[in-house]
Amino acid sequence: MSRSESPTVVLVHGAFADASSYASVIPELLKRGLKVVAPAVPNRSLIGDAAYVASVIRQIDGPVVLVGHSYGGAVITVAGVEDNVKALVYLSGYALEEGESLGELQGRFPDSDLAAALVYTPFPLEGSDTPGTDVSVEIDKFPAIFAADVDPDLAAVLAVSQRPLAAQAFADAAPAAAWKTKPAWGLVSSSDHTINPDVERFGYKRAGMTTIEVDSSHLVMLAHPKRVVALIEEAIEATIK
């Protein structure tokens, strides 16, 4: 396989997390000789975040397998329309329909435990007298809701190092749905207390994805990295010649 034909796995993190949420997956992918990019998503708006990830993808020479966790699933739904994206992999994620927002999709299902544990904090918006709103998770509730089967010491670190999500991201409607034209795989975390697992199941089924279920907390990449790597490998083998 030539350099340009060799796939690059782009790992898109979600809300309340950063690229280190893939810390147990990245070494396994690198051992397999795969190129990996794990960008820092701004977590400011779905439209802006997708545009940023799309700009990263456009600078990659060769085919891309695009992986999105949680809110990152919504981001890859939009950014995945880039020409060199060959496959999409959703991990405990939102698979939006074109024209649909996170709030709309989530609002069709009963709330998870996350809803009662959210913290809303104003932050300054450049060029505006009206502040934006950051959304994060109560620190003491984070481990049980987000990372129940992750090492407790690590979960405690994750709780105090959250990357908040701006409330605007819940309202933006997806301008595209890449799964309409790209093959997609989805992993449902069946013990998820951050996203109702039925939200994941619904989005994956609507998109016609190849789907697996893992008895996992929301942070499946840290709790069950080998299952995640196996799913990424399946997507690579099915789409990269």
PDB file of C-alpha atoms in Angstrom:
ATOM      1  CA  MET A   1       0.000   0.000   0.000  1.00  0.00           C
ATOM      2  CA  SER A   2       1.509   3.364  -1.009  1.00  0.00           C
ATOM      3  CA  ARG A   3       1.655   6.305   1.349  1.00  0.00           C
ATOM      4  CA  SER A   4      -1.283   8.066  -0.284  1.00  0.00           C
ATOM      5  CA  GLU A   5      -3.368   4.864  -0.225  1.00  0.00           C
ATOM      6  CA  SER A   6      -2.606   4.096   3.417  1.00  0.00           C
ATOM      7  CA  PRO A   7      -5.564   5.217   5.570  1.00  0.00           C
ATOM      8  CA  THR A   8      -5.422   7.860   8.237  1.00  0.00           C
ATOM      9  CA  VAL A   9      -7.719   7.407  11.210  1.00  0.00           C
ATOM     10  CA  VAL A  10      -9.067  10.754  12.394  1.00  0.00           C
ATOM     11  CA  LEU A  11     -10.377  10.556  15.976  1.00  0.00           C
ATOM     12  CA  VAL A  12     -12.917  13.224  16.912  1.00  0.00           C
ATOM     13  CA  HIS A  13     -13.620  13.622  20.617  1.00  0.00           C
ATOM     14  CA  GLY A  14     -16.927  14.684  22.118  1.00  0.00           C
ATOM     15  CA  ALA A  15     -18.255  17.101  24.705  1.00  0.00           C
ATOM     16  CA  PHE A  16     -16.814  17.258  28.238  1.00  0.00           C
ATOM     17  CA  ALA A  17     -13.665  15.503  26.931  1.00  0.00           C
ATOM     18  CA  ASP A  18     -10.643  16.092  24.737  1.00  0.00           C
ATOM     19  CA  ALA A  19      -8.418  14.051  22.422  1.00  0.00           C
ATOM     20  CA  SER A  20      -6.883  12.260  25.414  1.00  0.00           C
ATOM     21  CA  SER A  21     -10.124  10.277  25.637  1.00  0.00           C
ATOM     22  CA  TYR A  22      -8.565   8.185  22.848  1.00  0.00           C
ATOM     23  CA  ALA A  23      -5.370   7.559  24.850  1.00  0.00           C
ATOM     24  CA  SER A  24      -5.973   3.787  25.031  1.00  0.00           C
ATOM     25  CA  VAL A  25      -6.981   3.484  21.369  1.00  0.00           C
ATOM     26  CA  ILE A  26      -4.204   5.490  19.709  1.00  0.00           C
ATOM     27  CA  PRO A  27      -1.300   3.184  20.727  1.00  0.00           C
ATOM     28  CA  GLU A  28      -3.168   0.163  19.355  1.00  0.00           C
ATOM     29  CA  LEU A  29      -3.788   1.886  16.031  1.00  0.00           C
ATOM     30  CA  LEU A  30      -0.160   3.024  15.791  1.00  0.00           C
ATOM     31  CA  LYS A  31       1.050  -0.529  16.506  1.00  0.00           C
ATOM     32  CA  ARG A  32      -0.917  -1.615  13.450  1.00  0.00           C
ATOM     33  CA  GLY A  33       1.012   0.846  11.289  1.00  0.00           C
ATOM     34  CA  LEU A  34      -1.925   3.211  10.868  1.00  0.00           C
ATOM     35  CA  LYS A  35      -1.588   6.960  10.671  1.00  0.00           C
ATOM     36  CA  VAL A  36      -3.616   8.729  13.344  1.00  0.00           C
ATOM     37  CA  VAL A  37      -4.764  12.317  13.811  1.00  0.00           C
ATOM     38  CA  ALA A  38      -6.671  13.327  16.962  1.00  0.00           C
ATOM     39  CA  PRO A  39      -7.548  17.016  16.628  1.00  0.00           C
ATOM     40  CA  ALA A  40      -8.653  19.287  19.449  1.00  0.00           C
ATOM     41  CA  VAL A  41     -12.267  20.107  18.604  1.00  0.00           C
ATOM     42  CA  PRO A  42     -13.229  23.654  19.680  1.00  0.00           C
ATOM     43  CA  ASN A  43     -16.622  22.499  21.063  1.00  0.00           C
ATOM     44  CA  ARG A  44     -18.117  25.915  20.276  1.00  0.00           C
ATOM     45  CA  SER A  45     -20.790  25.152  17.635  1.00  0.00           C
ATOM     46  CA  LEU A  46     -21.683  22.190  15.448  1.00  0.00           C
ATOM     47  CA  ILE A  47     -21.226  24.223  12.269  1.00  0.00           C
ATOM     48  CA  GLY A  48     -17.896  25.700  13.353  1.00  0.00           C
ATOM     49  CA  ASP A  49     -16.558  22.476  14.835  1.00  0.00           C
ATOM     50  CA  ALA A  50     -17.437  20.507  11.696  1.00  0.00           C
ATOM     51  CA  ALA A  51     -15.771  23.139   9.531  1.00  0.00           C
ATOM     52  CA  TYR A  52     -12.624  22.891  11.641  1.00  0.00           C
ATOM     53  CA  VAL A  53     -12.502  19.079  11.439  1.00  0.00           C
ATOM     54  CA  ALA A  54     -13.193  19.253   7.699  1.00  0.00           C
ATOM     55  CA  SER A  55     -10.193  21.570   7.309  1.00  0.00           C
ATOM     56  CA  VAL A  56      -8.025  18.992   9.085  1.00  0.00           C
ATOM     57  CA  ILE A  57      -9.313  16.228   6.822  1.00  0.00           C
ATOM     58  CA  ARG A  58      -8.614  18.232   3.651  1.00  0.00           C
ATOM     59  CA  GLN A  59      -4.932  18.479   4.604  1.00  0.00           C
ATOM     60  CA  ILE A  60      -4.535  14.701   4.825  1.00  0.00           C
ATOM     61  CA  ASP A  61      -3.032  12.942   1.822  1.00  0.00           C
ATOM     62  CA  GLY A  62      -5.024   9.777   1.171  1.00  0.00           C
ATOM     63  CA  PRO A  63      -8.138   8.073   2.479  1.00  0.00           C
ATOM     64  CA  VAL A  64      -9.586   8.855   5.893  1.00  0.00           C
ATOM     65  CA  VAL A  65     -11.589   6.760   8.307  1.00  0.00           C
ATOM     66  CA  LEU A  66     -13.421   9.294  10.455  1.00  0.00           C
ATOM     67  CA  VAL A  67     -14.289   8.300  14.031  1.00  0.00           C
ATOM     68  CA  GLY A  68     -16.559  10.335  16.296  1.00  0.00           C
ATOM     69  CA  HIS A  69     -17.403   9.839  19.966  1.00  0.00           C
ATOM     70  CA  SER A  70     -20.575  11.288  21.508  1.00  0.00           C
ATOM     71  CA  TYR A  71     -21.008  14.878  20.232  1.00  0.00           C
ATOM     72  CA  GLY A  72     -18.136  14.015  17.892  1.00  0.00           C
ATOM     73  CA  GLY A  73     -20.643  11.798  16.081  1.00  0.00           C
ATOM     74  CA  ALA A  74     -22.634  14.890  15.157  1.00  0.00           C
ATOM     75  CA  VAL A  75     -19.403  16.570  14.026  1.00  0.00           C
ATOM     76  CA  ILE A  76     -18.395  13.694  11.734  1.00  0.00           C
ATOM     77  CA  THR A  77     -21.934  13.567  10.331  1.00  0.00           C
ATOM     78  CA  VAL A  78     -21.255  17.003   8.845  1.00  0.00           C
ATOM     79  CA  ALA A  79     -17.483  16.923   8.274  1.00  0.00           C
ATOM     80  CA  GLY A  80     -17.620  13.433   6.767  1.00  0.00           C
ATOM     81  CA  VAL A  81     -18.801  14.714   3.391  1.00  0.00           C
ATOM     82  CA  GLU A  82     -15.172  15.550   2.521  1.00  0.00           C
ATOM     83  CA  ASP A  83     -14.112  13.615  -0.589  1.00  0.00           C
ATOM     84  CA  ASN A  84     -11.320  11.573   1.004  1.00  0.00           C
ATOM     85  CA  VAL A  85     -13.488  10.264   3.872  1.00  0.00           C
ATOM     86  CA  LYS A  86     -14.123   6.609   3.066  1.00  0.00           C
ATOM     87  CA  ALA A  87     -15.859   5.420   6.249  1.00  0.00           C
ATOM     88  CA  LEU A  88     -17.529   6.754   9.377  1.00  0.00           C
ATOM     89  CA  VAL A  89     -17.345   5.124  12.813  1.00  0.00           C
ATOM     90  CA  TYR A  90     -19.678   6.302  15.578  1.00  0.00           C
ATOM     91  CA  LEU A  91     -18.865   5.574  19.235  1.00  0.00           C
ATOM     92  CA  SER A  92     -21.687   6.220  21.735  1.00  0.00           C
ATOM     93  CA  GLY A  93     -22.604   8.916  19.274  1.00  0.00           C
ATOM     94  CA  TYR A  94     -25.216  11.144  17.701  1.00  0.00           C
ATOM     95  CA  ALA A  95     -25.996  10.369  14.065  1.00  0.00           C
ATOM     96  CA  LEU A  96     -28.005  13.383  12.945  1.00  0.00           C
ATOM     97  CA  GLU A  97     -30.255  13.643   9.926  1.00  0.00           C
ATOM     98  CA  GLU A  98     -29.689  16.555   7.569  1.00  0.00           C
ATOM     99  CA  GLY A  99     -31.491  19.575   9.006  1.00  0.00           C
ATOM    100  CA  GLU A 100     -31.689  18.077  12.500  1.00  0.00           C
ATOM    101  CA  SER A 101     -30.099  19.449  15.685  1.00  0.00           C
ATOM    102  CA  LEU A 102     -28.749  17.641  18.706  1.00  0.00           C
ATOM    103  CA  GLY A 103     -31.558  19.069  20.791  1.00  0.00           C
ATOM    104  CA  GLU A 104     -34.189  17.789  18.373  1.00  0.00           C
ATOM    105  CA  LEU A 105     -32.806  14.253  18.212  1.00  0.00           C
ATOM    106  CA  GLN A 106     -32.254  13.981  21.933  1.00  0.00           C
ATOM    107  CA  GLY A 107     -35.652  15.501  22.700  1.00  0.00           C
ATOM    108  CA  ARG A 108     -37.455  12.511  21.181  1.00  0.00           C
ATOM    109  CA  PHE A 109     -36.231  10.226  23.959  1.00  0.00           C
ATOM    110  CA  PRO A 110     -36.308  10.186  27.779  1.00  0.00           C
ATOM    111  CA  ASP A 111     -33.461  12.098  29.393  1.00  0.00           C
ATOM    112  CA  SER A 112     -30.362  10.270  30.576  1.00  0.00           C
ATOM    113  CA  ASP A 113     -28.856  10.909  33.998  1.00  0.00           C
ATOM    114  CA  LEU A 114     -26.739  13.620  32.390  1.00  0.00           C
ATOM    115  CA  ALA A 115     -29.602  16.100  32.084  1.00  0.00           C
ATOM    116  CA  ALA A 116     -29.887  16.665  35.842  1.00  0.00           C
ATOM    117  CA  ALA A 117     -26.118  17.035  36.285  1.00  0.00           C
ATOM    118  CA  LEU A 118     -25.368  19.784  33.770  1.00  0.00           C
ATOM    119  CA  VAL A 119     -23.775  23.072  34.797  1.00  0.00           C
ATOM    120  CA  TYR A 120     -24.303  26.249  32.754  1.00  0.00           C
ATOM    121  CA  THR A 121     -21.590  28.913  32.878  1.00  0.00           C
ATOM    122  CA  PRO A 122     -21.424  32.204  30.938  1.00  0.00           C
ATOM    123  CA  PHE A 123     -18.342  33.001  28.883  1.00  0.00           C
ATOM    124  CA  PRO A 124     -17.435  36.119  26.861  1.00  0.00           C
ATOM    125  CA  LEU A 125     -18.156  36.107  23.148  1.00  0.00           C
ATOM    126  CA  GLU A 126     -15.790  38.229  21.090  1.00  0.00           C
ATOM    127  CA  GLY A 127     -17.658  41.054  19.386  1.00  0.00           C
ATOM    128  CA  SER A 128     -20.834  40.572  21.398  1.00  0.00           C
ATOM    129  CA  ASP A 129     -22.227  42.139  24.566  1.00  0.00           C
ATOM    130  CA  THR A 130     -24.217  38.968  25.197  1.00  0.00           C
ATOM    131  CA  PRO A 131     -22.223  36.122  26.732  1.00  0.00           C
ATOM    132  CA  GLY A 132     -22.266  32.584  25.453  1.00  0.00           C
ATOM    133  CA  THR A 133     -23.124  29.624  27.663  1.00  0.00           C
ATOM    134  CA  ASP A 134     -20.745  26.774  28.405  1.00  0.00           C
ATOM    135  CA  VAL A 135     -22.214  23.421  29.392  1.00  0.00           C
ATOM    136  CA  SER A 136     -20.302  21.004  31.606  1.00  0.00           C
ATOM    137  CA  VAL A 137     -21.003  18.203  34.082  1.00  0.00           C
ATOM    138  CA  GLU A 138     -21.017  18.475  37.868  1.00  0.00           C
ATOM    139  CA  ILE A 139     -17.576  17.259  38.905  1.00  0.00           C
ATOM    140  CA  ASP A 140     -18.779  14.909  41.635  1.00  0.00           C
ATOM    141  CA  LYS A 141     -21.333  13.300  39.324  1.00  0.00           C
ATOM    142  CA  PHE A 142     -19.048  12.997  36.295  1.00  0.00           C
ATOM    143  CA  PRO A 143     -17.460   9.603  37.092  1.00  0.00           C
ATOM    144  CA  ALA A 144     -20.747   7.729  37.558  1.00  0.00           C
ATOM    145  CA  ILE A 145     -22.468   9.347  34.574  1.00  0.00           C
ATOM    146  CA  PHE A 146     -19.584   9.437  32.118  1.00  0.00           C
ATOM    147  CA  ALA A 147     -17.000   6.861  33.154  1.00  0.00           C
ATOM    148  CA  ALA A 148     -18.486   4.294  35.536  1.00  0.00           C
ATOM    149  CA  ASP A 149     -16.244   1.450  34.308  1.00  0.00           C
ATOM    150  CA  VAL A 150     -13.078   3.522  33.887  1.00  0.00           C
ATOM    151  CA  ASP A 151     -10.318   3.479  36.525  1.00  0.00           C
ATOM    152  CA  PRO A 152     -11.600   5.748  39.350  1.00  0.00           C
ATOM    153  CA  ASP A 153      -8.361   7.719  39.570  1.00  0.00           C
ATOM    154  CA  LEU A 154      -8.505   8.458  35.850  1.00  0.00           C
ATOM    155  CA  ALA A 155     -12.201   9.316  36.033  1.00  0.00           C
ATOM    156  CA  ALA A 156     -11.410  11.847  38.754  1.00  0.00           C
ATOM    157  CA  VAL A 157      -8.842  13.520  36.494  1.00  0.00           C
ATOM    158  CA  LEU A 158     -11.298  13.574  33.580  1.00  0.00           C
ATOM    159  CA  ALA A 159     -13.929  15.165  35.805  1.00  0.00           C
ATOM    160  CA  VAL A 160     -11.783  18.196  36.622  1.00  0.00           C
ATOM    161  CA  SER A 161     -10.311  18.587  33.117  1.00  0.00           C
ATOM    162  CA  GLN A 162     -13.518  18.713  31.112  1.00  0.00           C
ATOM    163  CA  ARG A 163     -13.662  20.539  27.781  1.00  0.00           C
ATOM    164  CA  PRO A 164     -17.097  22.217  27.973  1.00  0.00           C
ATOM    165  CA  LEU A 165     -19.529  22.342  25.063  1.00  0.00           C
ATOM    166  CA  ALA A 166     -21.082  25.669  24.140  1.00  0.00           C
ATOM    167  CA  ALA A 167     -24.884  25.578  24.278  1.00  0.00           C
ATOM    168  CA  GLN A 168     -24.964  26.751  20.643  1.00  0.00           C
ATOM    169  CA  ALA A 169     -23.862  23.276  19.591  1.00  0.00           C
ATOM    170  CA  PHE A 170     -27.186  21.819  20.739  1.00  0.00           C
ATOM    171  CA  ALA A 171     -29.137  24.219  18.520  1.00  0.00           C
ATOM    172  CA  ASP A 172     -27.233  24.073  15.210  1.00  0.00           C
ATOM    173  CA  ALA A 173     -28.982  22.065  12.514  1.00  0.00           C
ATOM    174  CA  ALA A 174     -26.724  19.677  10.600  1.00  0.00           C
ATOM    175  CA  PRO A 175     -26.302  21.037   7.045  1.00  0.00           C
ATOM    176  CA  ALA A 176     -25.373  17.572   5.747  1.00  0.00           C
ATOM    177  CA  ALA A 177     -25.494  13.918   6.752  1.00  0.00           C
ATOM    178  CA  ALA A 178     -22.402  12.120   5.492  1.00  0.00           C
ATOM    179  CA  TRP A 179     -23.837   8.670   6.287  1.00  0.00           C
ATOM    180  CA  LYS A 180     -26.179   9.116   3.335  1.00  0.00           C
ATOM    181  CA  THR A 181     -23.241   8.646   0.975  1.00  0.00           C
ATOM    182  CA  LYS A 182     -20.507   7.022   3.111  1.00  0.00           C
ATOM    183  CA  PRO A 183     -20.525   3.554   4.734  1.00  0.00           C
ATOM    184  CA  ALA A 184     -20.875   3.790   8.494  1.00  0.00           C
ATOM    185  CA  TRP A 185     -20.377   1.677  11.606  1.00  0.00           C
ATOM    186  CA  GLY A 186     -21.896   2.373  15.005  1.00  0.00           C
ATOM    187  CA  LEU A 187     -21.110   1.245  18.547  1.00  0.00           C
ATOM    188  CA  VAL A 188     -23.894   1.489  21.137  1.00  0.00           C
ATOM    189  CA  SER A 189     -22.755   1.747  24.753  1.00  0.00           C
ATOM    190  CA  SER A 190     -25.621  -0.172  26.312  1.00  0.00           C
ATOM    191  CA  SER A 191     -24.838   1.012  29.880  1.00  0.00           C
ATOM    192  CA  ASP A 192     -24.522   4.650  28.813  1.00  0.00           C
ATOM    193  CA  HIS A 193     -25.776   7.219  31.355  1.00  0.00           C
ATOM    194  CA  THR A 194     -24.647  10.227  29.299  1.00  0.00           C
ATOM    195  CA  ILE A 195     -26.624   9.571  26.108  1.00  0.00           C
ATOM    196  CA  ASN A 196     -29.733   7.414  26.263  1.00  0.00           C
ATOM    197  CA  PRO A 197     -28.608   4.291  24.369  1.00  0.00           C
ATOM    198  CA  ASP A 198     -31.886   4.409  22.434  1.00  0.00           C
ATOM    199  CA  VAL A 199     -30.754   7.712  20.921  1.00  0.00           C
ATOM    200  CA  GLU A 200     -27.670   5.917  19.624  1.00  0.00           C
ATOM    201  CA  ARG A 201     -29.689   2.927  18.372  1.00  0.00           C
ATOM    202  CA  PHE A 202     -32.212   5.143  16.609  1.00  0.00           C
ATOM    203  CA  GLY A 203     -29.606   7.209  14.781  1.00  0.00           C
ATOM    204  CA  TYR A 204     -27.608   4.168  13.723  1.00  0.00           C
ATOM    205  CA  LYS A 205     -30.656   2.268  12.498  1.00  0.00           C
ATOM    206  CA  ARG A 206     -31.945   5.272  10.560  1.00  0.00           C
ATOM    207  CA  ALA A 207     -28.559   5.541   8.872  1.00  0.00           C
ATOM    208  CA  GLY A 208     -28.449   1.836   8.037  1.00  0.00           C
ATOM    209  CA  MET A 209     -25.179   1.359   9.885  1.00  0.00           C
ATOM    210  CA  THR A 210     -23.419  -1.856  10.756  1.00  0.00           C
ATOM    211  CA  THR A 211     -23.966  -1.761  14.534  1.00  0.00           C
ATOM    212  CA  ILE A 212     -22.548  -3.495  17.581  1.00  0.00           C
ATOM    213  CA  GLU A 213     -23.462  -3.151  21.262  1.00  0.00           C
ATOM    214  CA  VAL A 214     -20.962  -3.132  24.118  1.00  0.00           C
ATOM    215  CA  ASP A 215     -21.895  -3.210  27.805  1.00  0.00           C
ATOM    216  CA  SER A 216     -20.015  -0.015  28.539  1.00  0.00           C
ATOM    217  CA  SER A 217     -20.187   3.423  30.047  1.00  0.00           C
ATOM    218  CA  HIS A 218     -20.157   6.435  27.746  1.00  0.00           C
ATOM    219  CA  LEU A 219     -16.343   6.477  27.546  1.00  0.00           C
ATOM    220  CA  VAL A 220     -16.129   3.189  25.680  1.00  0.00           C
ATOM    221  CA  MET A 221     -12.725   4.102  24.195  1.00  0.00           C
ATOM    222  CA  LEU A 222     -11.161   4.009  27.654  1.00  0.00           C
ATOM    223  CA  ALA A 223     -13.293   1.204  29.078  1.00  0.00           C
ATOM    224  CA  HIS A 224     -13.144  -1.166  26.083  1.00  0.00           C
ATOM    225  CA  PRO A 225     -10.417   0.060  23.718  1.00  0.00           C
ATOM    226  CA  LYS A 226      -9.928  -3.304  21.989  1.00  0.00           C
ATOM    227  CA  ARG A 227     -13.592  -3.388  20.947  1.00  0.00           C
ATOM    228  CA  VAL A 228     -13.241   0.111  19.537  1.00  0.00           C
ATOM    229  CA  VAL A 229     -10.049  -0.745  17.653  1.00  0.00           C
ATOM    230  CA  ALA A 230     -11.662  -3.871  16.206  1.00  0.00           C
ATOM    231  CA  LEU A 231     -14.580  -1.829  14.879  1.00  0.00           C
ATOM    232  CA  ILE A 232     -12.246   0.729  13.311  1.00  0.00           C
ATOM    233  CA  GLU A 233     -10.283  -2.095  11.698  1.00  0.00           C
ATOM    234  CA  GLU A 234     -13.503  -3.561  10.326  1.00  0.00           C
ATOM    235  CA  ALA A 235     -14.338  -0.223   8.707  1.00  0.00           C
ATOM    236  CA  ILE A 236     -10.839   0.035   7.228  1.00  0.00           C
ATOM    237  CA  GLU A 237     -10.895  -3.490   5.805  1.00  0.00           C
ATOM    238  CA  ALA A 238     -14.314  -2.964   4.250  1.00  0.00           C
ATOM    239  CA  THR A 239     -13.575   0.348   2.559  1.00  0.00           C
ATOM    240  CA  ILE A 240      -9.842   0.852   1.957  1.00  0.00           C
ATOM    241  CA  LYS A 241      -8.462  -1.169  -0.946  1.00  0.00           C
TER     242      LYS A 241
END
